[in-house]
Coordinates of C-alpha atoms in Angstrom, one line a residue:
M150 CA -0.6 137.6 -58.4
P151 CA -4.0 136.0 -57.9
S152 CA -4.0 132.3 -56.9
T153 CA -5.9 131.5 -60.1
P154 CA -5.9 133.6 -63.3
L155 CA -8.3 136.5 -63.2
L156 CA -10.3 136.4 -66.5
T157 CA -11.9 139.3 -68.4
S158 CA -15.2 137.5 -67.8
D159 CA -15.9 134.2 -66.1
P160 CA -19.2 132.5 -67.0
R161 CA -18.2 129.4 -65.0
A162 CA -18.2 131.5 -61.8
G163 CA -21.7 132.6 -62.6
Y164 CA -22.9 129.0 -62.9
L165 CA -21.2 127.9 -59.7
A166 CA -22.7 130.8 -57.8
L167 CA -26.2 129.7 -58.8
R168 CA -25.6 126.0 -59.2
T169 CA -28.4 124.7 -57.1
E170 CA -31.1 126.8 -58.8
I171 CA -29.7 126.2 -62.3
D172 CA -29.4 122.4 -61.8
A173 CA -33.0 122.3 -60.5
A174 CA -34.2 124.3 -63.6
I175 CA -32.4 122.0 -65.9
R176 CA -33.8 118.9 -64.2
E177 CA -37.3 120.3 -64.6
V178 CA -36.8 120.5 -68.4
L179 CA -35.2 117.1 -68.6
E180 CA -38.3 115.6 -66.9
G181 CA -40.4 117.0 -69.8
P182 CA -42.7 117.1 -71.5
A183 CA -41.4 119.7 -74.0
Y184 CA -37.9 119.5 -75.4
I185 CA -38.5 122.1 -78.2
L186 CA -40.0 125.5 -77.2
G187 CA -42.7 124.8 -74.6
E188 CA -43.3 126.3 -71.2
A189 CA -39.7 127.0 -70.2
V190 CA -39.3 129.2 -73.3
S191 CA -42.7 130.9 -73.0
R192 CA -41.9 131.7 -69.3
F193 CA -38.6 133.3 -70.1
E194 CA -39.9 135.2 -73.1
A195 CA -42.6 136.8 -70.9
G196 CA -40.3 137.4 -68.0
F197 CA -37.5 139.0 -70.0
A198 CA -40.0 141.2 -72.0
A199 CA -41.5 142.4 -68.7
F200 CA -38.1 143.1 -67.2
N201 CA -37.3 145.4 -70.2
G202 CA -40.7 147.0 -70.4
A203 CA -41.5 145.5 -73.9
R204 CA -44.8 144.0 -74.9
F205 CA -43.4 140.9 -76.7
G206 CA -40.4 138.7 -76.4
I207 CA -39.5 136.0 -79.0
G208 CA -36.7 133.6 -78.1
V209 CA -34.3 132.6 -80.9
N210 CA -31.1 130.6 -81.2
N211 CA -28.6 133.4 -80.7
G212 CA -28.0 137.2 -80.8
T213 CA -27.0 137.2 -84.5
D214 CA -30.3 135.5 -85.4
A215 CA -32.2 138.0 -83.3
L216 CA -30.8 140.8 -85.3
H217 CA -31.3 139.0 -88.6
L218 CA -34.9 138.0 -87.9
A219 CA -35.7 141.5 -86.6
L220 CA -34.5 142.9 -89.8
R221 CA -36.6 140.4 -91.8
A222 CA -39.7 141.0 -89.7
L223 CA -39.4 144.7 -90.4
G224 CA -39.5 144.0 -94.1
L225 CA -35.8 144.8 -94.8
G226 CA -33.9 143.0 -97.5
A227 CA -32.3 143.3 -100.9
G228 CA -31.7 146.9 -102.0
D229 CA -32.1 148.3 -98.5
E230 CA -29.2 150.0 -96.7
V231 CA -28.8 149.6 -92.9
I232 CA -26.5 152.0 -91.1
T233 CA -24.6 150.7 -88.1
V234 CA -21.1 150.9 -86.6
S235 CA -17.7 149.4 -87.5
H236 CA -16.5 149.4 -83.9
T237 CA -18.6 146.4 -82.8
A238 CA -18.6 142.6 -82.9
V239 CA -18.8 141.5 -86.5
A240 CA -22.2 139.8 -85.7
T241 CA -23.9 143.1 -86.0
V242 CA -22.8 143.5 -89.6
A243 CA -23.1 139.8 -90.5
A244 CA -26.8 139.9 -89.5
I245 CA -27.5 142.7 -92.1
D246 CA -25.8 140.5 -94.7
M247 CA -28.0 137.5 -93.6
A248 CA -31.1 139.6 -94.2
G249 CA -30.0 140.4 -97.7
A250 CA -29.6 144.1 -96.9
T251 CA -26.5 146.3 -97.4
P252 CA -24.5 147.4 -94.4
V253 CA -23.2 151.0 -94.3
L254 CA -20.8 151.7 -91.4
A255 CA -20.6 154.9 -89.3
D256 CA -18.0 156.1 -86.8
V257 CA -18.7 156.2 -83.0
D258 CA -18.8 159.0 -80.5
P259 CA -15.4 159.3 -78.8
R260 CA -16.9 159.6 -75.3
T261 CA -19.4 156.8 -75.3
R262 CA -18.0 154.6 -78.1
T263 CA -21.5 154.2 -79.4
I264 CA -22.9 155.2 -82.8
D265 CA -22.4 158.9 -83.6
P266 CA -25.7 160.4 -84.7
K267 CA -24.0 163.1 -86.9
A268 CA -22.1 160.3 -88.7
V269 CA -25.4 158.5 -89.3
E270 CA -27.0 161.5 -90.9
A271 CA -24.1 162.0 -93.2
L272 CA -24.5 158.5 -94.6
I273 CA -28.3 158.5 -95.2
T274 CA -29.3 158.0 -98.9
P275 CA -32.7 157.3 -100.6
R276 CA -31.9 153.6 -100.0
T277 CA -31.4 153.9 -96.3
K278 CA -34.1 152.0 -94.4
A279 CA -32.9 151.4 -90.9
V280 CA -30.3 152.2 -88.2
I281 CA -28.9 149.6 -85.8
A282 CA -27.7 151.3 -82.6
V283 CA -25.2 149.2 -80.7
H284 CA -25.3 149.9 -77.0
L285 CA -21.6 149.0 -76.8
Y286 CA -19.9 147.8 -73.6
G287 CA -23.2 148.4 -71.7
H288 CA -23.6 152.2 -72.3
P289 CA -26.7 153.3 -74.2
A290 CA -26.4 154.9 -77.5
D291 CA -27.9 158.4 -77.9
L292 CA -31.4 157.2 -78.4
E293 CA -33.0 160.7 -78.3
A294 CA -30.9 161.8 -81.3
L295 CA -31.3 158.5 -83.1
Q296 CA -35.1 158.5 -82.7
S297 CA -35.3 162.0 -84.0
I298 CA -33.1 161.1 -87.1
C299 CA -35.2 158.0 -87.8
A300 CA -38.5 159.9 -87.5
K301 CA -37.2 162.7 -89.8
H302 CA -36.1 160.2 -92.5
G303 CA -38.7 157.5 -92.1
L304 CA -36.2 154.9 -90.9
R305 CA -36.5 151.9 -88.6
L306 CA -34.5 151.9 -85.4
I307 CA -33.2 148.6 -84.2
E308 CA -31.3 148.3 -80.9
D309 CA -28.4 145.9 -80.6
C310 CA -28.6 145.2 -76.9
A311 CA -26.1 142.2 -76.8
Q312 CA -23.9 144.0 -74.3
A313 CA -26.5 146.1 -72.5
H314 CA -28.8 143.9 -70.4
A315 CA -30.3 146.2 -67.7
A316 CA -28.7 149.4 -69.1
E317 CA -31.1 152.4 -68.9
W318 CA -31.9 155.6 -70.8
N319 CA -33.9 158.2 -68.9
G320 CA -35.2 155.6 -66.4
R321 CA -36.2 153.0 -69.0
K322 CA -34.4 149.8 -69.9
V323 CA -32.8 149.8 -73.4
G324 CA -34.5 147.4 -75.8
S325 CA -37.9 149.1 -75.5
F326 CA -37.2 152.2 -77.6
G327 CA -36.7 150.9 -81.2
H328 CA -39.1 149.2 -83.6
A329 CA -37.3 146.1 -82.4
S330 CA -34.3 145.1 -80.3
A331 CA -32.0 142.1 -80.3
F332 CA -30.3 140.5 -77.3
S333 CA -27.6 137.9 -77.1
F334 CA -27.3 135.5 -74.1
Y335 CA -23.9 134.2 -75.1
P336 CA -22.2 132.8 -71.9
T337 CA -20.1 135.9 -71.2
K338 CA -23.0 138.4 -71.4
N339 CA -24.5 140.1 -68.4
L340 CA -27.4 137.7 -68.7
G341 CA -25.6 134.6 -70.1
A342 CA -26.8 131.1 -71.0
I343 CA -24.6 128.0 -71.0
G344 CA -24.5 128.0 -74.7
D345 CA -26.1 130.1 -77.5
A346 CA -29.4 131.9 -77.0
G347 CA -31.0 135.2 -78.1
M348 CA -34.2 137.2 -78.1
V349 CA -36.1 139.8 -80.1
L350 CA -38.1 142.3 -78.2
T351 CA -40.7 144.6 -79.8
N352 CA -43.8 146.6 -78.9
D353 CA -45.3 145.9 -82.3
Q354 CA -47.7 142.9 -82.6
H355 CA -47.1 142.5 -86.3
V356 CA -43.3 142.4 -85.9
A357 CA -43.7 139.9 -83.0
D358 CA -45.9 137.6 -85.1
R359 CA -43.5 137.7 -88.0
V360 CA -40.5 136.8 -85.9
R361 CA -42.4 133.9 -84.3
L362 CA -43.1 132.6 -87.9
L363 CA -39.6 133.3 -89.2
R364 CA -37.9 131.4 -86.3
Q365 CA -39.6 128.1 -87.2
Y366 CA -40.0 127.7 -90.9
G367 CA -42.9 130.1 -91.2
W368 CA -45.1 127.8 -89.3
R369 CA -48.2 129.0 -87.4
A370 CA -49.5 125.4 -87.4
P371 CA -47.0 122.5 -87.6
Q372 CA -45.9 121.5 -91.1
H373 CA -47.6 124.5 -92.8
S374 CA -45.3 127.3 -93.9
E375 CA -47.0 130.6 -94.3
L376 CA -43.7 132.2 -95.4
R377 CA -40.1 131.1 -95.9
G378 CA -38.4 130.9 -92.5
W379 CA -35.5 129.4 -90.6
N380 CA -34.8 127.1 -87.7
S381 CA -33.8 129.5 -84.9
R382 CA -35.7 128.3 -81.8
L383 CA -34.5 129.2 -78.3
D384 CA -33.6 125.9 -76.5
P385 CA -35.8 125.2 -73.4
L386 CA -32.7 124.2 -71.4
Q387 CA -31.2 127.6 -72.0
A388 CA -34.5 129.3 -71.4
A389 CA -34.7 127.6 -68.0
I390 CA -31.2 128.6 -67.1
L391 CA -31.8 132.2 -68.1
S392 CA -35.1 132.4 -66.1
V393 CA -33.0 131.6 -63.0
K394 CA -30.4 134.1 -63.8
L395 CA -32.9 136.8 -64.7
K396 CA -34.0 136.8 -61.0
H397 CA -30.5 137.9 -60.1
L398 CA -29.8 140.3 -62.9
D399 CA -30.6 143.5 -61.0
A400 CA -28.3 142.4 -58.1
H401 CA -25.5 141.4 -60.6
T402 CA -25.8 144.7 -62.4
L403 CA -25.5 146.6 -59.1
R404 CA -22.4 144.6 -58.4
R405 CA -20.9 145.4 -61.8
R406 CA -21.5 149.1 -61.0
E407 CA -19.8 148.8 -57.6
L408 CA -16.7 147.1 -59.2
A409 CA -16.6 149.7 -62.0
Q410 CA -16.7 152.5 -59.4
R411 CA -13.7 151.0 -57.6
Y412 CA -11.8 151.0 -60.9
L413 CA -12.9 154.6 -61.6
D414 CA -11.8 155.8 -58.2
Q415 CA -8.4 154.0 -58.2
L416 CA -7.4 154.7 -61.8
A417 CA -8.5 158.3 -62.0
D418 CA -4.9 159.7 -61.7
L419 CA -3.4 157.6 -64.5
P420 CA -2.9 158.5 -68.1
L421 CA -5.9 156.4 -69.2
V422 CA -9.2 157.3 -70.7
L423 CA -11.8 155.8 -68.4
P424 CA -15.5 155.0 -69.2
V425 CA -18.0 157.8 -68.9
V426 CA -21.7 157.7 -68.2
S427 CA -23.8 160.2 -70.1
H428 CA -26.5 162.2 -68.4
G429 CA -29.7 160.2 -68.0
C430 CA -28.0 156.9 -68.6
A431 CA -27.4 153.9 -66.4
H432 CA -24.3 151.9 -67.5
A433 CA -24.6 148.1 -67.4
Y434 CA -20.8 147.6 -67.5
H435 CA -20.7 144.5 -69.6
L436 CA -17.1 145.5 -70.1
F437 CA -14.9 148.0 -68.3
V438 CA -12.9 149.5 -71.2
V439 CA -10.0 151.9 -70.8
E440 CA -8.0 153.6 -73.5
A441 CA -4.2 153.8 -73.4
A442 CA -2.2 156.6 -75.1
D443 CA -1.2 154.4 -78.1
Q444 CA -1.1 150.8 -79.3
A445 CA 2.4 150.2 -77.9
T446 CA 1.4 151.3 -74.5
R447 CA -1.9 149.3 -74.6
D448 CA 0.0 146.1 -75.7
A449 CA 2.7 146.6 -73.0
L450 CA 0.1 147.1 -70.3
R451 CA -1.8 144.0 -71.4
A452 CA 1.4 141.9 -71.3
H453 CA 2.2 143.3 -67.9
L454 CA -1.2 142.3 -66.6
L455 CA -0.9 138.8 -68.1
R456 CA 2.4 138.3 -66.3
A457 CA 0.5 139.1 -63.1
G458 CA -2.2 136.5 -63.9
I459 CA -4.7 139.1 -65.1
H460 CA -6.3 138.5 -68.5
A461 CA -7.4 141.7 -70.1
G462 CA -9.2 141.6 -73.4
I463 CA -9.4 143.8 -76.5
H464 CA -12.9 144.7 -77.7
Y465 CA -12.3 145.1 -80.6
P466 CA -8.8 144.8 -82.2
E467 CA -10.0 145.4 -85.8
P468 CA -12.9 147.6 -87.0
V469 CA -15.3 145.6 -89.3
H470 CA -14.5 147.8 -92.3
A471 CA -10.8 146.8 -92.1
Q472 CA -11.5 143.1 -92.0
P473 CA -10.9 141.1 -95.3
A474 CA -14.6 140.1 -95.6
Y475 CA -15.8 143.7 -95.5
L476 CA -13.2 145.7 -97.3
G477 CA -15.7 146.8 -99.9
V478 CA -18.4 147.9 -97.5
T479 CA -19.5 151.6 -97.7
H480 CA -18.4 153.6 -94.7
G481 CA -17.8 157.1 -93.6
P482 CA -14.6 158.5 -92.0
M483 CA -13.5 156.3 -89.1
P484 CA -10.9 158.2 -87.0
V485 CA -12.4 157.2 -83.7
S486 CA -13.1 153.6 -84.5
E487 CA -9.6 153.1 -85.9
R488 CA -8.0 154.8 -82.9
L489 CA -10.0 152.7 -80.5
A490 CA -8.9 149.5 -82.2
R491 CA -5.3 150.5 -81.3
T492 CA -5.9 151.7 -77.8
V493 CA -8.8 149.9 -75.9
L494 CA -8.3 147.4 -73.2
S495 CA -11.0 145.6 -71.2
L496 CA -10.2 145.0 -67.6
P497 CA -11.7 142.0 -65.7
L498 CA -15.2 142.7 -64.5
Y499 CA -17.9 140.2 -63.5
P500 CA -20.3 140.0 -60.5
E501 CA -18.4 137.2 -58.7
M502 CA -15.2 139.2 -58.5
T503 CA -14.2 140.4 -55.0
D504 CA -13.3 143.9 -54.0
A505 CA -9.8 142.5 -53.5
D506 CA -9.7 141.2 -57.1
A507 CA -10.6 144.6 -58.5
D508 CA -8.1 146.3 -56.2
G509 CA -5.4 143.9 -57.3
V510 CA -6.1 144.8 -61.0
A511 CA -5.9 148.5 -60.2
S512 CA -2.7 148.0 -58.3
S513 CA -1.1 146.1 -61.2
V514 CA -2.1 148.9 -63.6
H515 CA -0.5 151.4 -61.2
E516 CA 2.7 149.3 -61.1
F517 CA 2.9 149.4 -64.8
Y518 CA 2.7 153.2 -65.1
S519 CA 5.0 153.7 -62.1
A520 CA 7.7 151.6 -63.8
R521 CA 7.4 153.8 -66.9
S522 CA 7.7 157.2 -65.0

């Protein structure tokens, strides 16, 4: 058993590893002059956009707002249907509601657990105006197929990159393929703030301008609303912290991949479905998600790990279409999403973990299956 509990993710460890740099960045903001937006925000917007190969970055309050404002900036609203997945954090679907549009939910691919392009095509109606592709767990969705579908039907493609910082599709970072993309910097993300934060990326000048207006009451000049907007500004303290962490994101992503490979090597002989990496993709391993044979086995494995001081998570225990708030939402058949809700388990994975930590998790998983044989 580890001397301290091993968490699914540990943002505090991320802070402690970079404490000197982060504290200095915070001090710089505290010394002024700008406590709203300002240079710290502009610097991070430019840096993160460049990192992802996008022309424009607009910092907002959180990842849900990033999706919401991207939808609004693309002109989507009442009467428009937006197709996305049910196997996701509910924020993806909540953002569609916030924009006044109608969510329509599709099943996911059983290998990648990302949106199934065939399921998308089956749900398109004359009211469909956009697709939100969630790069779940850090694996890119099938962007080639989705771009083709969107071009064929005249749809907007929005990337939900909340779990996919530094993931790649054919050598390019995700977040630069759609008409707009949304990132969350929630503390547990691969690039995490110490609080809420988000960003919209786009290559479209018009979309970027509209998001900038929408995030602050529709103001281009103070106290003059050109359109109806919101208050969703990225806090400069969070921007300063994120600029520090951005410098380490490539190294942290490499470390995630090293730890994931240790899991893949050591768990390969067990009756678990392990993560895959599709051809041309680079996985960011926001989460290392395995699938057990059934819910009883998954729950028993999770309990066994907890007794060993290892906290494994479930992402996600209930598809959105099965939750009380969304029981009436339109959706297609959901065999994969409903199975995943019963069988997935997220093993601990974050850059500050040691090889011994990962080996200990793998050993505990082996002990569980050995006791059942």
